[in-house]
Short mmCIF file of C-alpha atoms in Angstrom, two decimals:
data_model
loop_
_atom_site.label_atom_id
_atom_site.label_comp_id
_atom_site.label_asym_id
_atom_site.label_seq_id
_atom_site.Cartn_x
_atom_site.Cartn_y
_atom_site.Cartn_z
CA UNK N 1 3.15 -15.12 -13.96
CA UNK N 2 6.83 -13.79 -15.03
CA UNK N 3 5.11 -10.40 -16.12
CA UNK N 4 3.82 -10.43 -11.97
CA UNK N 5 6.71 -11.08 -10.64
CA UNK N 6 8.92 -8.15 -12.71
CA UNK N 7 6.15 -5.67 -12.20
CA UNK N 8 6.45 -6.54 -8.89
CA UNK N 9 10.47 -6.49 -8.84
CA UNK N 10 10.37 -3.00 -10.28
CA UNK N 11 7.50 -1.43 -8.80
CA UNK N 12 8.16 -2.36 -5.03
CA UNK N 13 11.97 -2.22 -6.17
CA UNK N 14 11.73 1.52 -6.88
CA UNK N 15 9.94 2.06 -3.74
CA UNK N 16 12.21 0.07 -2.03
CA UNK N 17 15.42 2.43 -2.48
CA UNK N 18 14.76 4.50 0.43
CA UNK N 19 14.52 1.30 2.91
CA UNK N 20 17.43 -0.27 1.52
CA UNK N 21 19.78 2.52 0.57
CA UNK N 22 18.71 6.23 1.75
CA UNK N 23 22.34 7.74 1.49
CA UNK N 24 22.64 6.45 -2.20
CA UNK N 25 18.88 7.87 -2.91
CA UNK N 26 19.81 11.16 -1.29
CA UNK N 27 23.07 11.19 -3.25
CA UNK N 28 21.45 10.78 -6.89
CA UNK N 29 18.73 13.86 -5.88
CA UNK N 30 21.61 16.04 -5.10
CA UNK N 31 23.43 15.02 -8.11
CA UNK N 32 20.60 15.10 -10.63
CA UNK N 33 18.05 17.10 -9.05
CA UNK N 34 14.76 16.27 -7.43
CA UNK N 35 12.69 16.61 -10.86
CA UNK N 36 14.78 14.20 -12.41
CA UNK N 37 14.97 11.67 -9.55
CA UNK N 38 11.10 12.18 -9.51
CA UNK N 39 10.82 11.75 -13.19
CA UNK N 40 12.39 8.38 -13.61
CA UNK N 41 11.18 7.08 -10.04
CA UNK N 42 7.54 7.76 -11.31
CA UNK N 43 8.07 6.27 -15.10
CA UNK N 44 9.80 2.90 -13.50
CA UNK N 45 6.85 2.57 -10.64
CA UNK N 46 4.30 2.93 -13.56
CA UNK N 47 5.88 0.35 -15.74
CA UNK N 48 6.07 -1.65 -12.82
CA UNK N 49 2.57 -1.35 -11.82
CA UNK N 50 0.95 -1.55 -15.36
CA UNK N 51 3.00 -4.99 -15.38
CA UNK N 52 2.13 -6.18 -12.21
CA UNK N 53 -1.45 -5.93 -13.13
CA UNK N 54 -1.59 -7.12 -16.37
CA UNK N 55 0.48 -9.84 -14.60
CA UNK N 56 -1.87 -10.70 -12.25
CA UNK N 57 -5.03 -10.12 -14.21
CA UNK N 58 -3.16 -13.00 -16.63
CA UNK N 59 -2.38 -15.10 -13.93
CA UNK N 60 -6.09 -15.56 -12.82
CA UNK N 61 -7.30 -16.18 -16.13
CA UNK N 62 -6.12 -19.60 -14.89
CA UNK N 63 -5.38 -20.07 -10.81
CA UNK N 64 -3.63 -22.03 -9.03
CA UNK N 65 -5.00 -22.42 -5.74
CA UNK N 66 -3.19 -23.08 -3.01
CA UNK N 67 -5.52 -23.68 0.19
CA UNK N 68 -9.30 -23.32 0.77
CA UNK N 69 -9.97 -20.03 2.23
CA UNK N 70 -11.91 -20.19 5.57
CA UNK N 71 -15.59 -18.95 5.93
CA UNK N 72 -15.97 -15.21 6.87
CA UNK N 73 -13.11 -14.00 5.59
CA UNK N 74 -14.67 -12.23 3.28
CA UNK N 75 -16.09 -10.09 5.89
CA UNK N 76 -13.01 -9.82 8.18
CA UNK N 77 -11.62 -8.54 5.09
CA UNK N 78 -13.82 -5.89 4.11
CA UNK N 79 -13.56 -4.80 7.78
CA UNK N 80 -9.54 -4.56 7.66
CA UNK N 81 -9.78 -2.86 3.86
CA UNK N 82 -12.44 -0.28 5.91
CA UNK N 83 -9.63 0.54 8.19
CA UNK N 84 -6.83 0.67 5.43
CA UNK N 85 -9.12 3.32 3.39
CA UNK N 86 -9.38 5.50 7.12
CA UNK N 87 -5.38 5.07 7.33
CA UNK N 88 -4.67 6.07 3.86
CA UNK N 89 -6.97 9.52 3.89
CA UNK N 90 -5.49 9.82 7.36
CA UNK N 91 -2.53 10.05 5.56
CA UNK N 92 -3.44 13.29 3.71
CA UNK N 93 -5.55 14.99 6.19
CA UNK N 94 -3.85 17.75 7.83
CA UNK N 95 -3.33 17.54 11.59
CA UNK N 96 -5.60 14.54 12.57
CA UNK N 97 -5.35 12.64 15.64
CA UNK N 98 -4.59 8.93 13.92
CA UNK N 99 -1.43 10.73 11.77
CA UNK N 100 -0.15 12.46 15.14
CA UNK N 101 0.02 8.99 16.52
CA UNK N 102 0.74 6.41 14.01
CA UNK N 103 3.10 8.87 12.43
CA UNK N 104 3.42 6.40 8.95
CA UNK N 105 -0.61 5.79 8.17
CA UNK N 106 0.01 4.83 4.32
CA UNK N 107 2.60 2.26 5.17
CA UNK N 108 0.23 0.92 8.03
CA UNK N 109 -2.76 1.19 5.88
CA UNK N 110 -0.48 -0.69 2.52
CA UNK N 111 0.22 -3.66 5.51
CA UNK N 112 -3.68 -3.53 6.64
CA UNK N 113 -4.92 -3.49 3.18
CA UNK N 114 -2.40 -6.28 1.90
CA UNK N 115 -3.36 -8.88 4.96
CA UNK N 116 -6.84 -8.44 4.38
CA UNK N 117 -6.04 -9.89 0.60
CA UNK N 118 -4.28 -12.30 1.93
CA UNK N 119 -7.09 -13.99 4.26
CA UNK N 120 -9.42 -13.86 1.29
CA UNK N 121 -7.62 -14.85 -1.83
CA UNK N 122 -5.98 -18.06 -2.20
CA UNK N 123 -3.67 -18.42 -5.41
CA UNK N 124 -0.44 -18.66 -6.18
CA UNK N 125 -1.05 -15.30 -8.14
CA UNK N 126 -2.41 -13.32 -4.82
CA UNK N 127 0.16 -14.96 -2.57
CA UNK N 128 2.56 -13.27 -4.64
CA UNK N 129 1.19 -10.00 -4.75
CA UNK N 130 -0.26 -9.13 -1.67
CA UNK N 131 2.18 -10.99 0.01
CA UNK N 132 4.92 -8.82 -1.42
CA UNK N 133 3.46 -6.02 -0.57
CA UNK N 134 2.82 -7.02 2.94
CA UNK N 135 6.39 -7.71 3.11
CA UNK N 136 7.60 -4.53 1.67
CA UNK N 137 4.51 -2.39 3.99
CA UNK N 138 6.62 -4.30 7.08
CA UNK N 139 10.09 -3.14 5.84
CA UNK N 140 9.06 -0.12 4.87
CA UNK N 141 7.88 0.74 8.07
CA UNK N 142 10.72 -0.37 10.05
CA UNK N 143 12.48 1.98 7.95
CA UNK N 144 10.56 5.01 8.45
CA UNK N 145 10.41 4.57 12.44
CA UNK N 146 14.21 3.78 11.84
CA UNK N 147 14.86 6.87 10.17
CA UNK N 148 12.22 8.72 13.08
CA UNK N 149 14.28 7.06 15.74
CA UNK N 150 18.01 8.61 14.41
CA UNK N 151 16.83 12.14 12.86
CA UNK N 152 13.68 12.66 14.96
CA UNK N 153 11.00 14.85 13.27
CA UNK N 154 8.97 17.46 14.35
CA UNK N 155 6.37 16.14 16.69
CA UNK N 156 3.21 15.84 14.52
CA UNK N 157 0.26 16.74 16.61
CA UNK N 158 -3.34 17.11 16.27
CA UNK N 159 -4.44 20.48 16.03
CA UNK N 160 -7.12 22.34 18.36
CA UNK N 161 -9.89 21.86 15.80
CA UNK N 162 -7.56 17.91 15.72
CA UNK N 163 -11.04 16.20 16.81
CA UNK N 164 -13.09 17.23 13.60
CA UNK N 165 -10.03 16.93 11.50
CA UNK N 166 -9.97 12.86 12.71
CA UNK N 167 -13.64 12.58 12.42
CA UNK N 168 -13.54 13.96 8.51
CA UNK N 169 -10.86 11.51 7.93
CA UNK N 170 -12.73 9.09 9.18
CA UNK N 171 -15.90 9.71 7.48
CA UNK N 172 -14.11 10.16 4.30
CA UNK N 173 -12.62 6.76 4.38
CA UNK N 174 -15.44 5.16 5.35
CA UNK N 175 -17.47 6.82 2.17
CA UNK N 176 -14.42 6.08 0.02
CA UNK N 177 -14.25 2.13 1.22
CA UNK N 178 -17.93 2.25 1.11
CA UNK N 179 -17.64 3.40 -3.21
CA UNK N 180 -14.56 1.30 -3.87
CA UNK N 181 -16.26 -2.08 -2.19
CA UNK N 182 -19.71 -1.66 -3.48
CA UNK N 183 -18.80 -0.30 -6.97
CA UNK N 184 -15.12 0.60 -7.99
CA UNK N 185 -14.10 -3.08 -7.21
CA UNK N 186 -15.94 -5.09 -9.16
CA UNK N 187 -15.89 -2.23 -11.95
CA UNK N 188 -11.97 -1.82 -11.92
CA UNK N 189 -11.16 -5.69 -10.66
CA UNK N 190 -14.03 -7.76 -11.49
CA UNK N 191 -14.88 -8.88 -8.55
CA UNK N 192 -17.77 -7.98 -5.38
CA UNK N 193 -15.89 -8.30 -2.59
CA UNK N 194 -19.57 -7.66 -0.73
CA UNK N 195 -21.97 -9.80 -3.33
#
């Protein structure tokens, strides 16, 4: 469990500077440069998240379980994780309708995924992770429409050809949720999330 909780300290730490202290993050770019802030941002989240996963894969080699998890969550699950994957392509898609509006889709999709976790699992070990990350998807978005709010961006908008653009990212995170929750889970987690 300690290797979960400092994977989870640095990982969501390091991604964490920008919602707790922008000025200081924007300060250490200038002073070192954007590769190098970049470098050791990237080798401290992937020391983070190699721990947090070996963390957690140790931690269920013996639960603790902390409640009984309800019937059908399963299934409201899968449903919010469907949305999650359409938030995170959304997130990459040029000019679609559900970035124009949302404005943060990752964050939103981090918060979505994490929650859906959360109704399903019911250890001490998931509390802790996707309950984290839940916590830092909340902050973090606060953050960003914080930072929106005092130095307000360019309006994002959907483009002309904006309808097809949301319907790809739609389509493309429904085919990636539908490859992730039929195969890539249980072959990268262990675990069928759909039987």
């Amino acid at each position: 469990m300690l290797e979960l909780i400092l994977g989870l300290v640095l990982f969501l730490g390091v991604h964490s500077v920008r919602i707790v202290a922008n000025d200081w993050r924007s300060a250490q770019i200038q002073q070192r440069g954007e590769k190098a802030w970049k470098l050791g941002y990237t080798a401290l989240s992937l020391l983070g998240f190699g721990l947090l996963v070996w963390g957690y894969g140790q931690a269920q080699q013996s639960p603790q379980f902390l409640w009984v998890t309800p019937k059908g969550m399963n299934h409201l699950a899968a449903l919010l994780t469907l949305i999650a994957f359409v938030l995170l392509v959304a997130a990459y898609v040029p000019r679609n309708a559900i970035k124009a509006k949302l404005r943060h889709p990752m964050v939103l999709g981090v918060k979505v995924w994490a929650l859906a976790h959360l109704l399903s699992n019911n250890s001490l070990a998931d509390l802790l992770l996707f309950g984290s990350f839940l916590v830092w998807a909340v902050l973090s978005f606060r953050a960003a429409r914080q930072r929106d709010r005092a130095h307000p961006p360019a309006p994002l908008t959907a483009s002309p050809s904006g309808t097809a653009l949301t319907a790809l990212t739609v389509l493309i995170g429904a085919l990636a949720w539908a490859g992730f929750a039929f195969w890539g889970h249980a072959a990268l987690i262990g675990v069928r999330p759909l039987g």
